[in-house]
Coordinates of N, CA and C in Angstrom, one line a residue:
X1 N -106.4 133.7 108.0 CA -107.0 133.5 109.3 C -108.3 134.2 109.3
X2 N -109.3 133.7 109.8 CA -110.5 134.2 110.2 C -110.9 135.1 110.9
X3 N -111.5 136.4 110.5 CA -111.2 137.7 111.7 C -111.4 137.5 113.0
X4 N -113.0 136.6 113.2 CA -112.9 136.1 114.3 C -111.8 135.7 115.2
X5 N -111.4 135.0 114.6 CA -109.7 134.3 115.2 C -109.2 135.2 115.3
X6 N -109.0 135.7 114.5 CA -107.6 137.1 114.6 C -108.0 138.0 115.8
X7 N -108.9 138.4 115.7 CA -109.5 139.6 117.1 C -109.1 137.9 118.3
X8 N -109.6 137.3 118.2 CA -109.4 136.5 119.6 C -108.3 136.2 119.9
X9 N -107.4 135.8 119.0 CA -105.5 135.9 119.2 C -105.5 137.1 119.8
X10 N -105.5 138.1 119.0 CA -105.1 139.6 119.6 C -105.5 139.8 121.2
X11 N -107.1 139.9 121.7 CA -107.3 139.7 122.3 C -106.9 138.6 123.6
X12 N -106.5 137.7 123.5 CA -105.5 136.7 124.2 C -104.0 137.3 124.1
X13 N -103.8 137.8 123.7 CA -102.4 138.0 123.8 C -102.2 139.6 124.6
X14 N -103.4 140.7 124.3 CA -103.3 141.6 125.3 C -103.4 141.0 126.5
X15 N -104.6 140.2 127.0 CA -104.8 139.7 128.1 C -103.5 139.5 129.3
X16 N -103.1 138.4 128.4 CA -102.0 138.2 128.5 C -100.7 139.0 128.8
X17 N -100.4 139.9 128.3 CA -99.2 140.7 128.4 C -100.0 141.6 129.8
X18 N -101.1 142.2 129.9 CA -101.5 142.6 131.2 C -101.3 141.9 132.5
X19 N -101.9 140.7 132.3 CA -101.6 139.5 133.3 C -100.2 139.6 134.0
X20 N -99.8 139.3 132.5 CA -97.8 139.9 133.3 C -97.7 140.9 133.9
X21 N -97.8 142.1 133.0 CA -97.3 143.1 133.8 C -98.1 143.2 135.0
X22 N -99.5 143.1 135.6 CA -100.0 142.9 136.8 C -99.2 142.2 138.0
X23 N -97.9 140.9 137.3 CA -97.8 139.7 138.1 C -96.2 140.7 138.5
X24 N -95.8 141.8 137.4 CA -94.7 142.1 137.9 C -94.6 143.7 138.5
X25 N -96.2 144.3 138.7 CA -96.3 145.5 138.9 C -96.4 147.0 138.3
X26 N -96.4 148.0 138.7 CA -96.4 149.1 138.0 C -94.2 149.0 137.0
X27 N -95.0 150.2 136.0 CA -94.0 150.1 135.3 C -93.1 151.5 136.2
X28 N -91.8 151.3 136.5 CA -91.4 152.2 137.2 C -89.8 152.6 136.8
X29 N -89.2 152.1 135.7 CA -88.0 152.4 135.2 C -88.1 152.6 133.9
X30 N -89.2 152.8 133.3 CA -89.2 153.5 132.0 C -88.0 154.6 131.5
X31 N -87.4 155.1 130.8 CA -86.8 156.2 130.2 C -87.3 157.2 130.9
X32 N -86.5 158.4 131.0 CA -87.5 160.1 131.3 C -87.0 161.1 130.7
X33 N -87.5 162.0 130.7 CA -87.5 163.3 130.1 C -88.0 164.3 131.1
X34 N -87.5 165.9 130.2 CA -88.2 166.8 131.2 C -88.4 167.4 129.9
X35 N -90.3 167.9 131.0 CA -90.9 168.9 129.3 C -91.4 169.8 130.5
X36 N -91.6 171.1 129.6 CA -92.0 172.1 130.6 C -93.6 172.9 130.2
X37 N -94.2 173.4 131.4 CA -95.5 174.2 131.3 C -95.4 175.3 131.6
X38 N -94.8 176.0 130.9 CA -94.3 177.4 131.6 C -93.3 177.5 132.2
X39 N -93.2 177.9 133.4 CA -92.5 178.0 134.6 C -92.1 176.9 135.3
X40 N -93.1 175.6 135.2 CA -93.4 174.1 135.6 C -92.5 173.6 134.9
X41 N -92.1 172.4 135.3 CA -90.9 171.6 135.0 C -91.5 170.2 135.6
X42 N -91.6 169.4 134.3 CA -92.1 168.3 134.7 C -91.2 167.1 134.2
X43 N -91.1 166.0 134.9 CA -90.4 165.1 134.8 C -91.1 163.4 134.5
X44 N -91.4 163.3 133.5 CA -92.1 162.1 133.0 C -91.8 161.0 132.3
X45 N -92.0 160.0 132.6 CA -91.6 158.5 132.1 C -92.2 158.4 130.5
X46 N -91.2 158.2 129.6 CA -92.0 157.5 128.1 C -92.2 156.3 128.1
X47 N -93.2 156.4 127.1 CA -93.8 155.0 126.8 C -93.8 154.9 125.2
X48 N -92.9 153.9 125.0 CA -92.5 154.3 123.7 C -93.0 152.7 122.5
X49 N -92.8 151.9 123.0 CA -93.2 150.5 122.4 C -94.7 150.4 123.2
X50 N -95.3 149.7 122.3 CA -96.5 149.1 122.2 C -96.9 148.7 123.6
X51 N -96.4 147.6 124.2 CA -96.4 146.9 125.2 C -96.2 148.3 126.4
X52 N -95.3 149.3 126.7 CA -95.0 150.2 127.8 C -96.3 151.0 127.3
X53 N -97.0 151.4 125.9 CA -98.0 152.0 126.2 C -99.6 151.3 126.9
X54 N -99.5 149.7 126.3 CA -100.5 149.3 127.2 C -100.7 149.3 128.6
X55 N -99.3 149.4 128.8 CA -99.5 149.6 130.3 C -99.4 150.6 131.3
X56 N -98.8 151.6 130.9 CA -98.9 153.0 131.0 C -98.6 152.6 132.5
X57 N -99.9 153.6 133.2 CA -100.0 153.8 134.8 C -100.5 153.0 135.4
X58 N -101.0 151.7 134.7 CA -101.4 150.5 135.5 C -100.7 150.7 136.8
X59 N -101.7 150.1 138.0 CA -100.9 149.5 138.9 C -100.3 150.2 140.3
X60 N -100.4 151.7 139.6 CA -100.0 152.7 140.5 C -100.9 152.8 141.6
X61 N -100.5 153.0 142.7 CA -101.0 153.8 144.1 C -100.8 155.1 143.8
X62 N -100.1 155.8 143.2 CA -99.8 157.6 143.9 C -98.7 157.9 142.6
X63 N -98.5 159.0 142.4 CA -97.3 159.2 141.5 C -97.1 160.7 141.7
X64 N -96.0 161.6 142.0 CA -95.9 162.4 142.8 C -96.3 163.8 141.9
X65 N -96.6 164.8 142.0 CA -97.2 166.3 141.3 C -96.4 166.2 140.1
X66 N -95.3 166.7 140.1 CA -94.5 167.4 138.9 C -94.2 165.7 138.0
X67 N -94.9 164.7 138.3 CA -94.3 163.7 137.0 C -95.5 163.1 136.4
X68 N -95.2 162.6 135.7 CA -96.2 162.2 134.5 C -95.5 161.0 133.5
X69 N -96.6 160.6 132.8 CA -96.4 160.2 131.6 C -96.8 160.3 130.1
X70 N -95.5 159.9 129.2 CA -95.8 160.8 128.1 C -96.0 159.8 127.0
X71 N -96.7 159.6 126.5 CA -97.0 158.0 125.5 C -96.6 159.1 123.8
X72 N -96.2 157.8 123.2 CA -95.1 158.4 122.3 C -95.7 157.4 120.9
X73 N -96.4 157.7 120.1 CA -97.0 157.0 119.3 C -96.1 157.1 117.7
X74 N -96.1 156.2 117.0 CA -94.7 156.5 115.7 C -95.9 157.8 114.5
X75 N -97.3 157.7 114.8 CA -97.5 158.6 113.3 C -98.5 159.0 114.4
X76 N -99.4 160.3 113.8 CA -100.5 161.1 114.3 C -101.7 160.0 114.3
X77 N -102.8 159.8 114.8 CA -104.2 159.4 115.2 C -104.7 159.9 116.0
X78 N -105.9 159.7 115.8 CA -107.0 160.2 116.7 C -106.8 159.2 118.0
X79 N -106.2 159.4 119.2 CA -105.6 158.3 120.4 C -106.7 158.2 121.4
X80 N -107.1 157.2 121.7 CA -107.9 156.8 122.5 C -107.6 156.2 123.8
X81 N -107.7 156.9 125.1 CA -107.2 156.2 126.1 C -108.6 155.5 127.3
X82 N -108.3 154.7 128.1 CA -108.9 154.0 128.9 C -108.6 154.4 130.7
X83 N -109.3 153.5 131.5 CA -108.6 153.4 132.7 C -108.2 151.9 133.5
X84 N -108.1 151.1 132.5 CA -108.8 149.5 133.1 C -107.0 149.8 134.0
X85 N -107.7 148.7 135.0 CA -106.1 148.5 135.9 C -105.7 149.6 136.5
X86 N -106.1 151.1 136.6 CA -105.0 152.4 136.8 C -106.2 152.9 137.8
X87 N -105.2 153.0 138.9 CA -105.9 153.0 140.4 C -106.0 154.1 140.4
X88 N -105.2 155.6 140.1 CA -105.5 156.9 140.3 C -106.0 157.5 139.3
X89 N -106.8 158.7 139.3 CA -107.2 159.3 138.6 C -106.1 160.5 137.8
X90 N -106.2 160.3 136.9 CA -105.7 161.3 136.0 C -106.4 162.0 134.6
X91 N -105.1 163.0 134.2 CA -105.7 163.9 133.5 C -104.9 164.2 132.0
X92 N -105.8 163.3 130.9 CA -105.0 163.5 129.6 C -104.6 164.9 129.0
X93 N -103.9 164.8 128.5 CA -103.3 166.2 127.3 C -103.2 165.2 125.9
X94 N -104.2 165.6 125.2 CA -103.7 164.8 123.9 C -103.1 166.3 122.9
X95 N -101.3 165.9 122.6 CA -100.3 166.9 122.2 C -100.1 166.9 121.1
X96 N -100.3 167.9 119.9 CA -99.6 167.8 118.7 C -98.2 168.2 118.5
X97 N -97.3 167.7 117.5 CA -96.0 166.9 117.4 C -94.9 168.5 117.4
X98 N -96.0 169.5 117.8 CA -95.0 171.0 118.2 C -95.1 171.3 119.8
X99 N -96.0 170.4 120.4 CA -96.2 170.4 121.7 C -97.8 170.9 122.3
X100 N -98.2 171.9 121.3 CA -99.5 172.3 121.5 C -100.7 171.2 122.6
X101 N -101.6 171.7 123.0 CA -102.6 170.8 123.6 C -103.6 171.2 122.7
X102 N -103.8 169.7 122.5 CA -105.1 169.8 121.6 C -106.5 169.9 122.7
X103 N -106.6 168.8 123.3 CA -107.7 168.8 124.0 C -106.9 168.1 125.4
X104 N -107.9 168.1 126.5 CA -107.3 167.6 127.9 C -108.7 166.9 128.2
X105 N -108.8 165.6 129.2 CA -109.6 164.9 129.5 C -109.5 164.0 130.8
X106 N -110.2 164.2 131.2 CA -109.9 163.8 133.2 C -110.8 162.1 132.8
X107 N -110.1 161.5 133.4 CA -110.0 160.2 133.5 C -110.1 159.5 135.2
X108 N -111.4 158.5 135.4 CA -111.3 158.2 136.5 C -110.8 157.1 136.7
X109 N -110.7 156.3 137.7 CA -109.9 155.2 137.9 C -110.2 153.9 137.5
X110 N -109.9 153.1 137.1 CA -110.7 151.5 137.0 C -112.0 152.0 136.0
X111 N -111.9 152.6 134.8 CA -113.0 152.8 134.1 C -112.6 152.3 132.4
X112 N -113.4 151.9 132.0 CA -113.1 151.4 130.5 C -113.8 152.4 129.8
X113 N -114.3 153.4 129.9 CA -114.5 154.9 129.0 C -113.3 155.4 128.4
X114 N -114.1 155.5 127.0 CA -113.2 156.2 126.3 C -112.6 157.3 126.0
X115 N -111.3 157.8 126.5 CA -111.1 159.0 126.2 C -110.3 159.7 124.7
X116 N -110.8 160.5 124.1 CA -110.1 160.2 122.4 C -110.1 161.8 122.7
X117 N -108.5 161.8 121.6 CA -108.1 163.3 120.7 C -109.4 163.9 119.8
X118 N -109.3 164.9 119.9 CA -110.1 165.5 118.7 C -109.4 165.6 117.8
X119 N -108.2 165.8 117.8 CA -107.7 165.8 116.5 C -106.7 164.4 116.1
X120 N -105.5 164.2 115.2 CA -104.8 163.2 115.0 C -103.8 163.8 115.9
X121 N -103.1 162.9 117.1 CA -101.6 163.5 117.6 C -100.8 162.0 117.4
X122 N -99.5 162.6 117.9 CA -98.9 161.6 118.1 C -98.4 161.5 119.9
X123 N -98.9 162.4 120.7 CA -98.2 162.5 121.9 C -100.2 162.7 122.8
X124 N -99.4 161.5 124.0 CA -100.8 162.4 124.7 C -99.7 161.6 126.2
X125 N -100.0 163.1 127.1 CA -99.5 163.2 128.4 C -100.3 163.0 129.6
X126 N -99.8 161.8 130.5 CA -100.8 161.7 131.3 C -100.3 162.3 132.9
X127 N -101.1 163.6 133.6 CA -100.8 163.6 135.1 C -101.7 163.3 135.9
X128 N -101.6 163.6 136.9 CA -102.8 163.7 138.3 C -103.8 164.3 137.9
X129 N -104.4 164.0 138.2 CA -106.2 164.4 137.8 C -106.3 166.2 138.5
X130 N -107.0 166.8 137.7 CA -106.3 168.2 138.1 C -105.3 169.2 138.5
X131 N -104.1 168.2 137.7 CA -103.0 169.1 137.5 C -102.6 170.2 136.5
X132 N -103.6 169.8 135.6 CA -103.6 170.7 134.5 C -104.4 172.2 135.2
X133 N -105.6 172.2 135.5 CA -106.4 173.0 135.8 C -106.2 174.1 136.9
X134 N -105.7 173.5 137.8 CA -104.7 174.0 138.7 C -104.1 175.1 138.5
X135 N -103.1 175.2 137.3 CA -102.6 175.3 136.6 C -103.6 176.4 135.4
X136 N -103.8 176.6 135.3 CA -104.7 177.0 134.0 C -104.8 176.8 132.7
X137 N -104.4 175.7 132.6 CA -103.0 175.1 131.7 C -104.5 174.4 130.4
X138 N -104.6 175.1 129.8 CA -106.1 174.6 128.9 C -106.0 174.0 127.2
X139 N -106.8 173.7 126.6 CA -106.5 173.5 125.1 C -105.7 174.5 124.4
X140 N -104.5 174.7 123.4 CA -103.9 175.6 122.6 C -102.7 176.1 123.6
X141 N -102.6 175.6 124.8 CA -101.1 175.4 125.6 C -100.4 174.7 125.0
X142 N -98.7 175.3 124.9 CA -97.9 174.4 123.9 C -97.1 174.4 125.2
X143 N -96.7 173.0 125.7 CA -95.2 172.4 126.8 C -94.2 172.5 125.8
X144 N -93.2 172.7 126.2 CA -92.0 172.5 125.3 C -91.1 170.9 126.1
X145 N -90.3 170.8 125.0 CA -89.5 169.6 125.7 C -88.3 169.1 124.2
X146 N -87.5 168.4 124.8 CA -86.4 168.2 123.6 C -87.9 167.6 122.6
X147 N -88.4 166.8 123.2 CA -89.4 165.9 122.6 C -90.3 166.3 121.2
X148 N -90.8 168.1 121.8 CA -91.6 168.7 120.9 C -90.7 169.4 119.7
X149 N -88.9 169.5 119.8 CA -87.8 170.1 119.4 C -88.5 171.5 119.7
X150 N -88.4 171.8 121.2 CA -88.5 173.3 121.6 C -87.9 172.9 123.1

């Protein structure tokens, strides 16, 4: 196939799977977990297949303090996240696979900016836009969770 073609399949078929999930709303029965920030105890939805990561927080109005989501990728990369579709502002943790924070990055709403790891992870956590900070909660913070095996 012709790369052209190929990016434009690909492309058509993201489209596509957004379209749906738009037509069926936020994703709101995902799996959960609890991972902790200290003393904090947070309760966040995985996103574990391809499809639950494209869509992450699409779609949301509000999502309450203590929950989040935790995007679950199969090997380490440099992860790059967006805002298309995701009404609230939030705030990445991109996590190496012992839990550590690599870097954190505040994300506005409905923006197609890119937000990338500085390093390769395989985990990056998304909350409310200044939940981290709040918190004091900075690069080289490690959460624990069954997730990080801690």
């Amino acid at each position: 196939m012709h790369p052209a073609l190929h990016w434009i399949c690909g492309f058509l078929l993201t489209s596509l799977s957004t379209w749906a999930a738009a037509q069926s709303g936020p994703q709101l029965q995902l799996p959960r977990t609890k991972l902790t920030a200290g003393m904090h105890m947070l309760d966040v939805q995985v996103a574990q297949t391809s499809e639950q990561r494209q869509i992450g927080l699409m779609f949301r109005k509000e999502m309450p303090q203590h929950e989040g989501m935790l995007f679950v990728f199969e090997q380490a990369a440099t992860q790059c996240f967006w805002m298309r579709n995701t009404l609230i502002p939030l705030t990445a943790a991109f996590v190496a696979d012992d839990g550590t924070i690599v870097n954190l990055a505040d994300m506005k709403p409905q923006s197609d900016d890119s937000h990338c790891s500085t390093k390769p992870v395989r985990y990056v956590l998304e909350m409310n836009v200044g939940w981290f900070a709040k918190r004091q909660i900075k690069a080289g913070y490690q959460l624990g969770g069954q997730v990080f095996g801690r």
